[in-house]
Amino acid sequence: MRKHPDHGGVLPDVMQLAVNGVHGEESLRAVAKRHGIARGTLRSNMKKAQLDAQEKLNRVAEEAEKTGLKISMTKTEVMRVNNKQHAPIQLHQENIKEVDKFVYLGSIVSKDGGTDEDIRSRINKARHAFRTLRSVWSSSALAQHGKIRIFSSDVKSVLLYGSETWRTTKTNTQKLQTFINRCLRNILNIRWPEVISNQDLWERTRQAPIEQEIKKRKWGWIGHTLRKPSSNTTRQSLEWNPQGKRKVGRPRQTWRRSTDAEARAAGMTWAELRRTSQNRVRWRSVVAALCSYRSEED
């Protein structure tokens, strides 16, 4: 693929990296340096404004066709976030479908982040998985601890998929806990009017409260990400600090704000977390301490 001066030179170089299977920060740095622009500008220009988005899409489609690739109209959607522009984005002279949410790698992404929708979807999928294994839960040939292990591997794993980046609140955490408690009572064959407290239920099944499990998954993922090179895209996204002015009023609770609050409650700064994460043994101790604190309610 050649670089076309009338296309500004940047996008063909980025497309060349994609076609050749070359990825990573070093590749982007090379393109940015070649064209005399900052790496942050290289990324932000791809989604800067309505007209810019349309132009970039057209150029991507053109460069893709030169390599025998074609953007699928049925698999392409547009979601506007804090954008008052209403002019449609087009592909092949057709308006692209606009949505308020979409599914990406099994998780729901929406204008407000998608956690609430994703949790509802996860509960429904986990409920289906639980019902599929109905014969296992009612089996008298399988010990209770075996059923709990199957529940954790085949149901809870479905429920908590992607939970590392959920913006949890008291409401959606309670929904998750209610679902798990019902499943555990079903496995133990506890029926009304028999009563058992949640604490006794967790002790009998050796289950931790769902809030602690989500925290453990989240901080485990954070430690794994902080151990990656500083050039890694995932780590850069985690540590990214966007600049600008926020709207008047109380700032909305976000994943990052709640995570910062948990770290402060444990007396840790991000610099300390970054250093500690390099030692896996010490990091596990930090995660245990972080998970012992209750998160701030939304």
CSV table of C-alpha atoms in Angstrom, one decimal:
chain,number,residue,atom,x,y,z
A,1,MET,CA,0.0,0.0,0.0
A,2,ARG,CA,1.3,3.4,-1.0
A,3,LYS,CA,1.1,6.6,1.0
A,4,HIS,CA,-1.3,9.1,-0.7
A,5,PRO,CA,-0.4,12.8,-0.2
A,6,ASP,CA,-4.0,13.9,-0.9
A,7,HIS,CA,-5.1,11.7,2.1
A,8,GLY,CA,-2.8,13.5,4.5
A,9,GLY,CA,-0.5,10.5,4.7
A,10,VAL,CA,-1.5,9.4,8.3
A,11,LEU,CA,-4.3,7.0,7.7
A,12,PRO,CA,-2.6,5.0,5.0
A,13,ASP,CA,0.3,4.4,7.3
A,14,VAL,CA,-2.1,3.3,10.1
A,15,MET,CA,-3.9,1.0,7.7
A,16,GLN,CA,-0.6,-0.4,6.5
A,17,LEU,CA,0.1,-1.4,10.1
A,18,ALA,CA,-3.3,-3.1,10.4
A,19,VAL,CA,-3.0,-5.0,7.1
A,20,ASN,CA,0.5,-6.2,7.9
A,21,GLY,CA,-0.6,-7.3,11.4
A,22,VAL,CA,1.7,-4.8,13.1
A,23,HIS,CA,0.2,-3.5,16.4
A,24,GLY,CA,1.3,-1.7,19.5
A,25,GLU,CA,2.5,1.6,20.8
A,26,GLU,CA,5.8,1.5,19.1
A,27,SER,CA,4.1,1.4,15.7
A,28,LEU,CA,1.9,4.3,16.5
A,29,ARG,CA,4.9,6.3,17.8
A,30,ALA,CA,6.7,5.7,14.5
A,31,VAL,CA,3.7,6.9,12.5
A,32,ALA,CA,3.3,10.0,14.7
A,33,LYS,CA,7.0,10.9,14.5
A,34,ARG,CA,7.0,10.5,10.7
A,35,HIS,CA,4.2,13.0,10.4
A,36,GLY,CA,5.4,15.4,13.1
A,37,ILE,CA,2.3,15.0,15.4
A,38,ALA,CA,1.8,13.9,19.0
A,39,ARG,CA,0.6,10.4,19.6
A,40,GLY,CA,-2.4,11.7,21.6
A,41,THR,CA,-3.3,13.9,18.7
A,42,LEU,CA,-3.1,10.9,16.4
A,43,ARG,CA,-5.7,9.1,18.4
A,44,SER,CA,-8.0,12.0,19.2
A,45,ASN,CA,-8.2,13.1,15.6
A,46,MET,CA,-9.8,9.8,14.7
A,47,LYS,CA,-13.0,10.8,16.6
A,48,LYS,CA,-12.8,14.5,16.9
A,49,ALA,CA,-16.0,15.7,15.2
A,50,GLN,CA,-18.9,14.7,13.0
A,51,LEU,CA,-17.4,15.6,9.7
A,52,ASP,CA,-14.0,14.3,10.7
A,53,ALA,CA,-15.6,10.9,11.6
A,54,GLN,CA,-17.3,10.7,8.2
A,55,GLU,CA,-14.1,11.5,6.4
A,56,LYS,CA,-12.0,9.0,8.4
A,57,LEU,CA,-14.6,6.3,7.7
A,58,ASN,CA,-14.6,7.0,4.0
A,59,ARG,CA,-10.8,6.8,3.9
A,60,VAL,CA,-10.7,3.6,5.9
A,61,ALA,CA,-13.2,2.1,3.5
A,62,GLU,CA,-11.2,3.2,0.5
A,63,GLU,CA,-7.9,1.8,1.8
A,64,ALA,CA,-9.6,-1.4,2.9
A,65,GLU,CA,-11.0,-2.0,-0.6
A,66,LYS,CA,-7.5,-1.7,-2.1
A,67,THR,CA,-6.5,-4.8,-0.1
A,68,GLY,CA,-9.7,-6.7,-0.9
A,69,LEU,CA,-11.5,-5.9,2.4
A,70,LYS,CA,-14.9,-4.4,2.7
A,71,ILE,CA,-16.6,-2.9,5.8
A,72,SER,CA,-19.9,-4.7,6.5
A,73,MET,CA,-22.9,-2.4,6.6
A,74,THR,CA,-25.0,-4.7,8.7
A,75,LYS,CA,-22.2,-5.1,11.3
A,76,THR,CA,-21.4,-1.3,11.5
A,77,GLU,CA,-23.3,0.9,14.0
A,78,VAL,CA,-22.9,4.4,15.4
A,79,MET,CA,-23.3,5.5,19.0
A,80,ARG,CA,-23.1,9.2,19.9
A,81,VAL,CA,-21.9,10.1,23.4
A,82,ASN,CA,-22.3,13.7,24.5
A,83,ASN,CA,-22.7,14.7,20.9
A,84,LYS,CA,-25.4,17.0,19.7
A,85,GLN,CA,-24.7,16.5,16.0
A,86,HIS,CA,-27.6,14.7,14.3
A,87,ALA,CA,-26.3,14.4,10.7
A,88,PRO,CA,-26.1,10.7,9.8
A,89,ILE,CA,-22.8,8.9,9.3
A,90,GLN,CA,-22.8,7.1,5.9
A,91,LEU,CA,-21.1,4.1,4.5
A,92,HIS,CA,-21.4,3.2,0.8
A,93,GLN,CA,-23.9,6.1,0.5
A,94,GLU,CA,-26.2,4.6,3.1
A,95,ASN,CA,-27.0,5.8,6.6
A,96,ILE,CA,-25.4,3.7,9.3
A,97,LYS,CA,-27.8,2.5,12.0
A,98,GLU,CA,-27.5,4.6,15.2
A,99,VAL,CA,-27.9,2.8,18.5
A,100,ASP,CA,-27.8,3.7,22.2
A,101,LYS,CA,-25.9,0.5,23.1
A,102,PHE,CA,-24.0,-2.3,21.4
A,103,VAL,CA,-22.4,-5.6,22.3
A,104,TYR,CA,-18.6,-5.8,22.1
A,105,LEU,CA,-16.7,-9.0,23.0
A,106,GLY,CA,-19.7,-10.3,25.0
A,107,SER,CA,-20.2,-7.1,27.0
A,108,ILE,CA,-22.7,-4.3,26.6
A,109,VAL,CA,-21.4,-0.8,25.9
A,110,SER,CA,-23.9,2.1,26.2
A,111,LYS,CA,-23.9,5.9,26.4
A,112,ASP,CA,-23.6,5.8,30.2
A,113,GLY,CA,-21.0,3.0,30.2
A,114,GLY,CA,-23.3,0.0,30.0
A,115,THR,CA,-22.8,-1.5,33.5
A,116,ASP,CA,-26.5,-1.7,34.4
A,117,GLU,CA,-27.4,-3.2,31.0
A,118,ASP,CA,-24.5,-5.6,31.1
A,119,ILE,CA,-25.4,-6.8,34.6
A,120,ARG,CA,-29.0,-7.5,33.5
A,121,SER,CA,-27.7,-9.4,30.5
A,122,ARG,CA,-25.2,-11.4,32.6
A,123,ILE,CA,-27.9,-12.4,35.1
A,124,ASN,CA,-30.2,-13.6,32.3
A,125,LYS,CA,-27.3,-15.6,30.8
A,126,ALA,CA,-26.3,-17.1,34.1
A,127,ARG,CA,-30.0,-17.9,34.9
A,128,HIS,CA,-30.1,-19.9,31.6
A,129,ALA,CA,-26.9,-21.7,32.4
A,130,PHE,CA,-28.2,-22.6,35.9
A,131,ARG,CA,-31.5,-23.9,34.5
A,132,THR,CA,-29.6,-26.0,31.9
A,133,LEU,CA,-27.9,-27.8,34.8
A,134,ARG,CA,-31.1,-28.5,36.7
A,135,SER,CA,-30.5,-32.2,36.6
A,136,VAL,CA,-27.1,-31.7,38.3
A,137,TRP,CA,-28.6,-29.7,41.2
A,138,SER,CA,-31.2,-32.3,41.9
A,139,SER,CA,-28.9,-35.3,41.6
A,140,SER,CA,-28.4,-37.3,44.8
A,141,ALA,CA,-25.3,-39.0,43.4
A,142,LEU,CA,-23.3,-35.8,43.5
A,143,ALA,CA,-21.9,-34.3,46.7
A,144,GLN,CA,-22.8,-30.8,47.7
A,145,HIS,CA,-19.2,-29.5,47.4
A,146,GLY,CA,-19.1,-30.9,43.8
A,147,LYS,CA,-22.3,-29.0,42.9
A,148,ILE,CA,-20.9,-25.8,44.3
A,149,ARG,CA,-17.7,-26.2,42.2
A,150,ILE,CA,-19.8,-26.7,39.1
A,151,PHE,CA,-21.9,-23.7,40.1
A,152,SER,CA,-18.7,-21.6,40.4
A,153,SER,CA,-17.2,-22.8,37.1
A,154,ASP,CA,-20.3,-23.0,34.9
A,155,VAL,CA,-22.7,-20.4,36.3
A,156,LYS,CA,-20.8,-17.8,38.3
A,157,SER,CA,-18.1,-17.5,35.6
A,158,VAL,CA,-20.9,-16.5,33.2
A,159,LEU,CA,-22.4,-14.1,35.7
A,160,LEU,CA,-19.2,-12.3,36.4
A,161,TYR,CA,-17.7,-12.1,32.9
A,162,GLY,CA,-16.3,-8.6,32.4
A,163,SER,CA,-17.0,-7.6,36.0
A,164,GLU,CA,-13.5,-6.2,36.4
A,165,THR,CA,-14.6,-3.0,34.7
A,166,TRP,CA,-18.2,-2.7,36.1
A,167,ARG,CA,-19.2,0.5,37.8
A,168,THR,CA,-20.9,-1.2,40.7
A,169,THR,CA,-23.6,0.4,42.8
A,170,LYS,CA,-25.5,-0.7,45.8
A,171,THR,CA,-28.5,-1.5,43.6
A,172,ASN,CA,-26.9,-3.6,41.0
A,173,THR,CA,-24.7,-5.4,43.5
A,174,GLN,CA,-27.8,-6.4,45.4
A,175,LYS,CA,-29.3,-7.8,42.2
A,176,LEU,CA,-26.3,-10.0,41.6
A,177,GLN,CA,-26.2,-11.1,45.3
A,178,THR,CA,-30.0,-11.9,45.2
A,179,PHE,CA,-29.5,-14.1,42.1
A,180,ILE,CA,-26.6,-16.0,43.6
A,181,ASN,CA,-28.4,-16.5,46.9
A,182,ARG,CA,-31.4,-18.0,45.1
A,183,CYS,CA,-29.1,-20.4,43.2
A,184,LEU,CA,-27.3,-21.5,46.4
A,185,ARG,CA,-30.6,-22.1,48.2
A,186,ASN,CA,-31.8,-24.2,45.3
A,187,ILE,CA,-28.6,-26.3,45.3
A,188,LEU,CA,-29.0,-26.9,49.0
A,189,ASN,CA,-32.6,-27.7,48.5
A,190,ILE,CA,-33.8,-25.1,51.0
A,191,ARG,CA,-37.4,-24.4,50.5
A,192,TRP,CA,-40.0,-22.2,52.2
A,193,PRO,CA,-40.8,-22.2,55.1
A,194,GLU,CA,-37.3,-23.3,56.0
A,195,VAL,CA,-35.2,-20.2,56.7
A,196,ILE,CA,-31.5,-19.6,56.6
A,197,SER,CA,-29.6,-16.3,56.9
A,198,ASN,CA,-27.4,-15.2,54.1
A,199,GLN,CA,-24.3,-15.4,56.3
A,200,ASP,CA,-25.1,-19.0,57.2
A,201,LEU,CA,-25.7,-19.7,53.5
A,202,TRP,CA,-22.3,-18.3,52.5
A,203,GLU,CA,-20.6,-20.3,55.2
A,204,ARG,CA,-22.2,-23.6,54.3
A,205,THR,CA,-21.3,-23.1,50.6
A,206,ARG,CA,-18.0,-21.4,51.2
A,207,GLN,CA,-18.9,-18.4,49.1
A,208,ALA,CA,-17.8,-14.8,49.6
A,209,PRO,CA,-20.2,-11.8,49.3
A,210,ILE,CA,-20.4,-10.8,45.6
A,211,GLU,CA,-19.1,-7.3,46.3
A,212,GLN,CA,-15.8,-8.8,47.6
A,213,GLU,CA,-15.6,-11.2,44.6
A,214,ILE,CA,-16.0,-8.4,42.1
A,215,LYS,CA,-13.4,-6.3,44.0
A,216,LYS,CA,-11.0,-9.2,44.0
A,217,ARG,CA,-11.4,-9.7,40.2
A,218,LYS,CA,-11.0,-5.9,39.6
A,219,TRP,CA,-7.9,-5.4,41.6
A,220,GLY,CA,-6.4,-8.6,40.3
A,221,TRP,CA,-6.9,-7.3,36.7
A,222,ILE,CA,-5.5,-3.9,37.7
A,223,GLY,CA,-2.3,-5.5,39.1
A,224,HIS,CA,-2.0,-7.6,35.9
A,225,THR,CA,-2.4,-4.5,33.8
A,226,LEU,CA,0.1,-2.4,35.9
A,227,ARG,CA,2.7,-5.1,35.4
A,228,LYS,CA,2.5,-4.5,31.6
A,229,PRO,CA,5.0,-2.2,29.9
A,230,SER,CA,4.2,1.5,29.9
A,231,SER,CA,3.8,1.3,26.1
A,232,ASN,CA,1.0,-1.2,26.4
A,233,THR,CA,-2.3,0.2,25.2
A,234,THR,CA,-4.4,-1.4,28.0
A,235,ARG,CA,-2.1,0.1,30.7
A,236,GLN,CA,-2.2,3.5,29.0
A,237,SER,CA,-6.0,3.4,29.0
A,238,LEU,CA,-6.1,2.5,32.7
A,239,GLU,CA,-3.7,5.3,33.7
A,240,TRP,CA,-5.1,7.9,31.2
A,241,ASN,CA,-6.2,11.2,32.9
A,242,PRO,CA,-8.4,13.1,30.4
A,243,GLN,CA,-8.1,16.9,30.7
A,244,GLY,CA,-10.9,19.4,30.4
A,245,LYS,CA,-13.9,20.9,32.3
A,246,ARG,CA,-16.7,18.9,33.7
A,247,LYS,CA,-20.3,19.9,33.9
A,248,VAL,CA,-21.7,21.8,36.9
A,249,GLY,CA,-23.0,19.7,39.7
A,250,ARG,CA,-22.0,16.6,41.6
A,251,PRO,CA,-19.7,14.4,39.4
A,252,ARG,CA,-21.2,11.1,38.5
A,253,GLN,CA,-19.8,8.0,40.1
A,254,THR,CA,-17.6,6.2,37.7
A,255,TRP,CA,-15.4,3.1,37.7
A,256,ARG,CA,-12.3,5.2,38.1
A,257,ARG,CA,-13.7,7.3,40.9
A,258,SER,CA,-14.9,4.3,42.9
A,259,THR,CA,-11.5,2.6,42.4
A,260,ASP,CA,-9.7,5.7,43.6
A,261,ALA,CA,-11.9,5.8,46.7
A,262,GLU,CA,-11.1,2.2,47.5
A,263,ALA,CA,-7.4,2.9,47.2
A,264,ARG,CA,-7.7,6.0,49.4
A,265,ALA,CA,-9.7,4.0,52.0
A,266,ALA,CA,-6.7,1.6,52.2
A,267,GLY,CA,-4.2,4.4,52.4
A,268,MET,CA,-2.7,3.7,49.0
A,269,THR,CA,-1.8,6.1,46.1
A,270,TRP,CA,-1.6,5.1,42.5
A,271,ALA,CA,2.2,5.5,42.6
A,272,GLU,CA,2.3,3.0,45.5
A,273,LEU,CA,-0.1,0.7,43.7
A,274,ARG,CA,2.1,0.8,40.6
A,275,ARG,CA,5.2,-0.1,42.6
A,276,THR,CA,3.6,-2.8,44.6
A,277,SER,CA,2.0,-4.5,41.6
A,278,GLN,CA,5.5,-5.5,40.4
A,279,ASN,CA,5.7,-8.0,43.3
A,280,ARG,CA,2.9,-10.6,42.9
A,281,VAL,CA,3.2,-11.8,46.5
A,282,ARG,CA,2.9,-8.3,48.0
A,283,TRP,CA,0.1,-7.4,45.5
A,284,ARG,CA,-2.0,-10.3,46.7
A,285,SER,CA,-1.7,-8.9,50.2
A,286,VAL,CA,-2.7,-5.5,49.0
A,287,VAL,CA,-5.7,-6.9,47.1
A,288,ALA,CA,-6.8,-8.7,50.3
A,289,ALA,CA,-6.6,-5.4,52.2
A,290,LEU,CA,-8.5,-3.5,49.5
A,291,CYS,CA,-11.3,-6.0,49.4
A,292,SER,CA,-11.9,-5.7,53.1
A,293,TYR,CA,-13.1,-2.1,52.7
A,294,ARG,CA,-16.7,-1.4,51.6
A,295,SER,CA,-17.0,0.8,48.5
A,296,GLU,CA,-18.7,4.1,48.5
A,297,GLU,CA,-22.4,3.9,47.7
A,298,ASP,CA,-23.6,5.6,44.6
